[in-house]
PDB file of C-alpha atoms in Angstrom:
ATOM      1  CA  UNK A  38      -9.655   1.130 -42.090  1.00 44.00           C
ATOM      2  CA  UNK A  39      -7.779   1.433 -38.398  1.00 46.00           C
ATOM      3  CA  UNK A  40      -9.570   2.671 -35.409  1.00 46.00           C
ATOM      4  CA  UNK A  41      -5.888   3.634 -33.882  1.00 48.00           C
ATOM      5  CA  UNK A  42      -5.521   7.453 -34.582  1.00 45.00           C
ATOM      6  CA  UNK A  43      -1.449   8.587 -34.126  1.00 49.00           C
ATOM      7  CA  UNK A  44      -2.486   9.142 -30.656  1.00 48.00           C
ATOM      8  CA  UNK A  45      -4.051   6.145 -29.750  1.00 49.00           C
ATOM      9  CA  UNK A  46      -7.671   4.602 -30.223  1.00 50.00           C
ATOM     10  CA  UNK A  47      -9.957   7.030 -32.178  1.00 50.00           C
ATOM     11  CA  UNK A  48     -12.619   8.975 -29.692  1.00 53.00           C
ATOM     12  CA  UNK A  49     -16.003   7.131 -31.659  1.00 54.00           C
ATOM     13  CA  UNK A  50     -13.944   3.503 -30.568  1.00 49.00           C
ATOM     14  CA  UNK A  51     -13.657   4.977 -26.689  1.00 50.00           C
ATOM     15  CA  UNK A  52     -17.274   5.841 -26.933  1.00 56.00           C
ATOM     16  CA  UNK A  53     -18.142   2.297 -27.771  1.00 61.00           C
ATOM     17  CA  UNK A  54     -16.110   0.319 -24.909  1.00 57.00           C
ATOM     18  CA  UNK A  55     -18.107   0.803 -21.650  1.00 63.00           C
ATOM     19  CA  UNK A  56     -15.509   1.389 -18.731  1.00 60.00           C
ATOM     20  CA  UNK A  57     -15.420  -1.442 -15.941  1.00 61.00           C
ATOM     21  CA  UNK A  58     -17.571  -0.937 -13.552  1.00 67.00           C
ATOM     22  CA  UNK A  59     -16.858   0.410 -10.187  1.00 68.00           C
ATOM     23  CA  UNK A  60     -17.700  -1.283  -6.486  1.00 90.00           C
ATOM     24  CA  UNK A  61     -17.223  -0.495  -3.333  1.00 92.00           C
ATOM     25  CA  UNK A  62     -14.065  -2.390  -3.094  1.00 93.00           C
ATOM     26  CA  UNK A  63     -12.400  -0.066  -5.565  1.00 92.00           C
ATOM     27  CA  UNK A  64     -13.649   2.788  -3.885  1.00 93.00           C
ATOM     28  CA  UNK A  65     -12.175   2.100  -1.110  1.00 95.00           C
ATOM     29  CA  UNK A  66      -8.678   0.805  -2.416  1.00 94.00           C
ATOM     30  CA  UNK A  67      -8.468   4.554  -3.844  1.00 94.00           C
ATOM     31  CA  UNK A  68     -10.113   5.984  -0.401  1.00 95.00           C
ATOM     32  CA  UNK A  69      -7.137   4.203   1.421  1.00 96.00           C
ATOM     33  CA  UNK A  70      -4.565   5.388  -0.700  1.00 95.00           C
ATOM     34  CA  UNK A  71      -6.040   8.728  -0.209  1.00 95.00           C
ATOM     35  CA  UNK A  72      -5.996   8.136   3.698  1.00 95.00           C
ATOM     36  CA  UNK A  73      -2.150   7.216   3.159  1.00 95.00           C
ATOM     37  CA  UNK A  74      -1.395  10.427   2.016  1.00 93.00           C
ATOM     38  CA  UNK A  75      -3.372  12.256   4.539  1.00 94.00           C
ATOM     39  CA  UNK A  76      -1.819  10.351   7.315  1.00 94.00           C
ATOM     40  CA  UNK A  77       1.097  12.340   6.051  1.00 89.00           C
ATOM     41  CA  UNK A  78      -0.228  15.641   5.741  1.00 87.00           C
ATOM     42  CA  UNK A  79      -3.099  15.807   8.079  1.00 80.00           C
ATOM     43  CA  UNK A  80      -5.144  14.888  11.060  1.00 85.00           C
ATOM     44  CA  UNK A  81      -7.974  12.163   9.389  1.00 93.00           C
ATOM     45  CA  UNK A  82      -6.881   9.246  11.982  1.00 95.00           C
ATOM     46  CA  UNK A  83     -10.789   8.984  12.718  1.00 95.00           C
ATOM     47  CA  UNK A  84     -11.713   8.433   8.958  1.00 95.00           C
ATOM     48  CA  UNK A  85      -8.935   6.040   8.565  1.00 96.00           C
ATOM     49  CA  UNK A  86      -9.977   3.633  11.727  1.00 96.00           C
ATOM     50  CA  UNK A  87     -14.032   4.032  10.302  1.00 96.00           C
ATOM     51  CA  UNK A  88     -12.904   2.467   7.033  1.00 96.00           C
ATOM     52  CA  UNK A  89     -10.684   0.199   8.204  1.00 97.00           C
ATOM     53  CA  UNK A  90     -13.674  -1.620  10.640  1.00 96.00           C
ATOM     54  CA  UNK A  91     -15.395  -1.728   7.578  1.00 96.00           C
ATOM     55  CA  UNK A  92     -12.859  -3.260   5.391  1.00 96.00           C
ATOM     56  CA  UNK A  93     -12.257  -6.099   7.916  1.00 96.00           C
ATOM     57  CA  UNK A  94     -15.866  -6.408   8.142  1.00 95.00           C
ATOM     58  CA  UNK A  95     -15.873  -7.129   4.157  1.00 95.00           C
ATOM     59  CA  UNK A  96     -12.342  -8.713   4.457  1.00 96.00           C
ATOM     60  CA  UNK A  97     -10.668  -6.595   2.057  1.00 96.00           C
ATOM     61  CA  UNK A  98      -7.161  -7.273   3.678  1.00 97.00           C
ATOM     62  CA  UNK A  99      -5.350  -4.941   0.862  1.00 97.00           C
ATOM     63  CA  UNK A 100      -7.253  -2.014   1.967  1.00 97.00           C
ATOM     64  CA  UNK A 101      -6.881  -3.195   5.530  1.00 97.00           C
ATOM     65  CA  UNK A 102      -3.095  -3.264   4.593  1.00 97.00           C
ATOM     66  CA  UNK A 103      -2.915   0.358   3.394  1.00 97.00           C
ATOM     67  CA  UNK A 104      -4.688   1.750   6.171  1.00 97.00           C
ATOM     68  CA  UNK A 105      -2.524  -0.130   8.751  1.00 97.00           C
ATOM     69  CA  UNK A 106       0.112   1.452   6.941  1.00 96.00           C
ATOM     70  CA  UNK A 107      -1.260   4.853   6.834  1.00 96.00           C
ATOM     71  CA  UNK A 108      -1.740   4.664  11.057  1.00 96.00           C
ATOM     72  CA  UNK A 109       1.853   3.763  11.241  1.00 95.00           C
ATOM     73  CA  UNK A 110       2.781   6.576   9.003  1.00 93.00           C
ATOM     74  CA  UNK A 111       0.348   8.976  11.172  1.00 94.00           C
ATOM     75  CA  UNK A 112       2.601   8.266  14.070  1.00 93.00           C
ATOM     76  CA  UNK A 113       5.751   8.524  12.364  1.00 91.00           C
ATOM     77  CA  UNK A 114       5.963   4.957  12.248  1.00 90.00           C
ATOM     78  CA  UNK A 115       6.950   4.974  16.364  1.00 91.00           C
ATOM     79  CA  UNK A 116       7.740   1.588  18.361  1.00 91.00           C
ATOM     80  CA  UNK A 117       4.578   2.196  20.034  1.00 92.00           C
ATOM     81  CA  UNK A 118       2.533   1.612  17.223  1.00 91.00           C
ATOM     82  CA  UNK A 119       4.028  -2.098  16.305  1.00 91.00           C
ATOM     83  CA  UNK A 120       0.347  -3.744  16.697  1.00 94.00           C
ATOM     84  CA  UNK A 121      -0.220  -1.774  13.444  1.00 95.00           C
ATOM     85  CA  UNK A 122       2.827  -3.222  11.944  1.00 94.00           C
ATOM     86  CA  UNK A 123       1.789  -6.972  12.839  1.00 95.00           C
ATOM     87  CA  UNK A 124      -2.115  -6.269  11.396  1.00 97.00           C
ATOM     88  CA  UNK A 125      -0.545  -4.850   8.585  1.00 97.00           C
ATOM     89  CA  UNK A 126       1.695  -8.080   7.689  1.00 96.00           C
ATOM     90  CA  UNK A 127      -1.226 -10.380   8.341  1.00 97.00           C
ATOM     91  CA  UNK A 128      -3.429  -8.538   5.861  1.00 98.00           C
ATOM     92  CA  UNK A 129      -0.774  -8.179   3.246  1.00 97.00           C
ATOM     93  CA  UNK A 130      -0.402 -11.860   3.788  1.00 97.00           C
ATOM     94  CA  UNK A 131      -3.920 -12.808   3.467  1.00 97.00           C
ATOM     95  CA  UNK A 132      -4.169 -10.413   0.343  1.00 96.00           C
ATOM     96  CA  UNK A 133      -1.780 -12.721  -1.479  1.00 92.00           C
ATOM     97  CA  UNK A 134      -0.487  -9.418  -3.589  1.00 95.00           C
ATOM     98  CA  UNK A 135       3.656  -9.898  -3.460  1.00 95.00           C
ATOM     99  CA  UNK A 136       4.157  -5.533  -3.867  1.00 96.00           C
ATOM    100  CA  UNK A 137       1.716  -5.558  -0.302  1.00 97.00           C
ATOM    101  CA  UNK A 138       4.179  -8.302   1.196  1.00 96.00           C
ATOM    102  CA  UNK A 139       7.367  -6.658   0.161  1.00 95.00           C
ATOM    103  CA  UNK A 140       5.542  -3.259   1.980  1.00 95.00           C
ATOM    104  CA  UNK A 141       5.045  -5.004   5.170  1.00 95.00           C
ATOM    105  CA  UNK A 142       8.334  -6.004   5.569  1.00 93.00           C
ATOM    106  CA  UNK A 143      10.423  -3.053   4.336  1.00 93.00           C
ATOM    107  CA  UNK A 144       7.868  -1.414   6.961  1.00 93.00           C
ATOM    108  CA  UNK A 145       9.429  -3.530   9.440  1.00 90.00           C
ATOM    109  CA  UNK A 146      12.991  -1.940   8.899  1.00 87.00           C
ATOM    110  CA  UNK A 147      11.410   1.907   9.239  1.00 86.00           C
ATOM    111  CA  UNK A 148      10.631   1.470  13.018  1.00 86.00           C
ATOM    112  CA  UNK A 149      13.329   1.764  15.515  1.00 80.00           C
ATOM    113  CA  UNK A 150      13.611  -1.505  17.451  1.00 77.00           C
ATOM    114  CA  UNK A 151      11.563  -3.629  15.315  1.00 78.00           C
ATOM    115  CA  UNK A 152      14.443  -5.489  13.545  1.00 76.00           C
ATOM    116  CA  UNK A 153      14.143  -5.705   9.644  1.00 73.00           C
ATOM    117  CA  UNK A 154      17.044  -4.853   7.570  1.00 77.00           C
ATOM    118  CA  UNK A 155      17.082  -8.103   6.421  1.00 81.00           C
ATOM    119  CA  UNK A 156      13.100  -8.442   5.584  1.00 83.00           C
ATOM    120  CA  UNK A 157      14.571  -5.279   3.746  1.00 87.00           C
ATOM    121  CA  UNK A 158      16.296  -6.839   0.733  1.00 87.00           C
ATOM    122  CA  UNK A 159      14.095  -9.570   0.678  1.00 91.00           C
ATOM    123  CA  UNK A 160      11.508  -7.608   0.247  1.00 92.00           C
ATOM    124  CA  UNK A 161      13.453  -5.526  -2.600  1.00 89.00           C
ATOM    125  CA  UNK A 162      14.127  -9.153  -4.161  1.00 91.00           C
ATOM    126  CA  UNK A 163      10.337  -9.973  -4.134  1.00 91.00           C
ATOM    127  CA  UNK A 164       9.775  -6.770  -6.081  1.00 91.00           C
ATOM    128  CA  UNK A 165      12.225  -7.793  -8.479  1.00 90.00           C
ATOM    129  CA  UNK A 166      11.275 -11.611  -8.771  1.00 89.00           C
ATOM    130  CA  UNK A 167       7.414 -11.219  -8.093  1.00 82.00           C
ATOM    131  CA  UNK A 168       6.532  -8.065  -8.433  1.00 80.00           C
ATOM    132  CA  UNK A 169       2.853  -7.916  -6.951  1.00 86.00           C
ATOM    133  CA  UNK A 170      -0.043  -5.745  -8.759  1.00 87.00           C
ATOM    134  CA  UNK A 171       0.724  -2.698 -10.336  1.00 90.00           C
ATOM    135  CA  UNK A 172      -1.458  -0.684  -8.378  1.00 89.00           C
ATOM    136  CA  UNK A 173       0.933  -1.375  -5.275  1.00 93.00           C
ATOM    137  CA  UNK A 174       4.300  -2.029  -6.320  1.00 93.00           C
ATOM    138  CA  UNK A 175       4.940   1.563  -6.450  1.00 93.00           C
ATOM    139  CA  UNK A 176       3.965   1.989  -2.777  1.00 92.00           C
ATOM    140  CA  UNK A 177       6.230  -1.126  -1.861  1.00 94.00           C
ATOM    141  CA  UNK A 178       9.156   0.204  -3.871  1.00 93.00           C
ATOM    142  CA  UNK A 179       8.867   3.549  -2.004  1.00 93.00           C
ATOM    143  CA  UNK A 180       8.504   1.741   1.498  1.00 93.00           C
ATOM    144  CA  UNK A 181      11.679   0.182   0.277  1.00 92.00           C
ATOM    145  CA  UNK A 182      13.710   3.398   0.209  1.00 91.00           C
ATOM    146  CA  UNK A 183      12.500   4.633   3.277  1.00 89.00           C
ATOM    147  CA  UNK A 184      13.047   1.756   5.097  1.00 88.00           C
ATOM    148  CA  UNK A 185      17.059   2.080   3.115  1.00 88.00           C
ATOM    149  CA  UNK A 186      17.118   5.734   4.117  1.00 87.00           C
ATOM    150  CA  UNK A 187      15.919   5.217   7.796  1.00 84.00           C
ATOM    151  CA  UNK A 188      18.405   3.088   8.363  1.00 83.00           C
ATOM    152  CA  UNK A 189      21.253   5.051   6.878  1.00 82.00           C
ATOM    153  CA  UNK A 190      21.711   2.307   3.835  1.00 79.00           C
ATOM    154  CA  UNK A 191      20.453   4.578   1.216  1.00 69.00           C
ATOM    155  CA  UNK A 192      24.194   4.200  -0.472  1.00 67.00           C
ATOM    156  CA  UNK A 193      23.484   0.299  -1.259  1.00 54.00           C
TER     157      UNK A 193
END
């Protein structure tokens, strides 16, 4: 007899498998995502610099990468704010996740000044060849298009 129902595994199977557990560190991956998207919308600068002395503290340099990205994106990702951009790269670097790489340097090509277009399709072609985690290729892939878009390449 099958646990899989048509619609997947059957409800007395789901009961059975505990769910992973939960830390602080995933927490505050999804609280710096959260931040990102805030930085967007809102004023929560304040919240976004608490938790990101507290992720270097820990050294969790993919949350320290979000929320570098989420100041720049609070600013409109100005020339002024290029100390973000560099703390940003070294984190992403330091994280070893490709899609976090690929972020930082198709971040590069959304500020005015800072150079990029070329970290640009490179970091497109780390996407393709690498890919990174899940959880943050879809961020890097959307940095991508901005960066594309900023720079009036969106037709390539």
């Amino acid at each position: 007899m099958s646990s899989q129902g048509a619609l997947g595994p059957s409800p007395s199977l789901a009961r059975r498998v505990p769910a992973p557990p939960v830390d602080d560190r995933d927490r505050a991956r999804v609280l710096s995502y959260e931040l990102y998207e805030c930085a967007q919308t809102g004023q929560c600068e304040g919240r976004i610099l608490e938790l990101l002395a507290y992720a270097r503290s820990e050294g969790w340099a993919e949350v320290e990468c979000m929320l570098d990205h989420a100041l720049l994106a609070l600013h409109d990702f100005a020339p002024s704010e290029l100390h973000h951009l560099q703390t940003m790269t070294e984190a992403a670097e330091r994280s070893t996740d490709e899609a976090l790489v690929a972020a930082a340097m198709a971040t590069r090509a959304m500020i005015p000044g800072a150079g990029g277009e070329r970290g640009l399709h490179r970091a497109v072609a780390l996407l393709d060849e690498a890919g990174g985690t899940p959880v943050h290729r879809p961020l890097a892939y959307m940095v991508c298009s901005r960066g594309y878009h900023r720079r009036g390449l969106w037709e390539l």
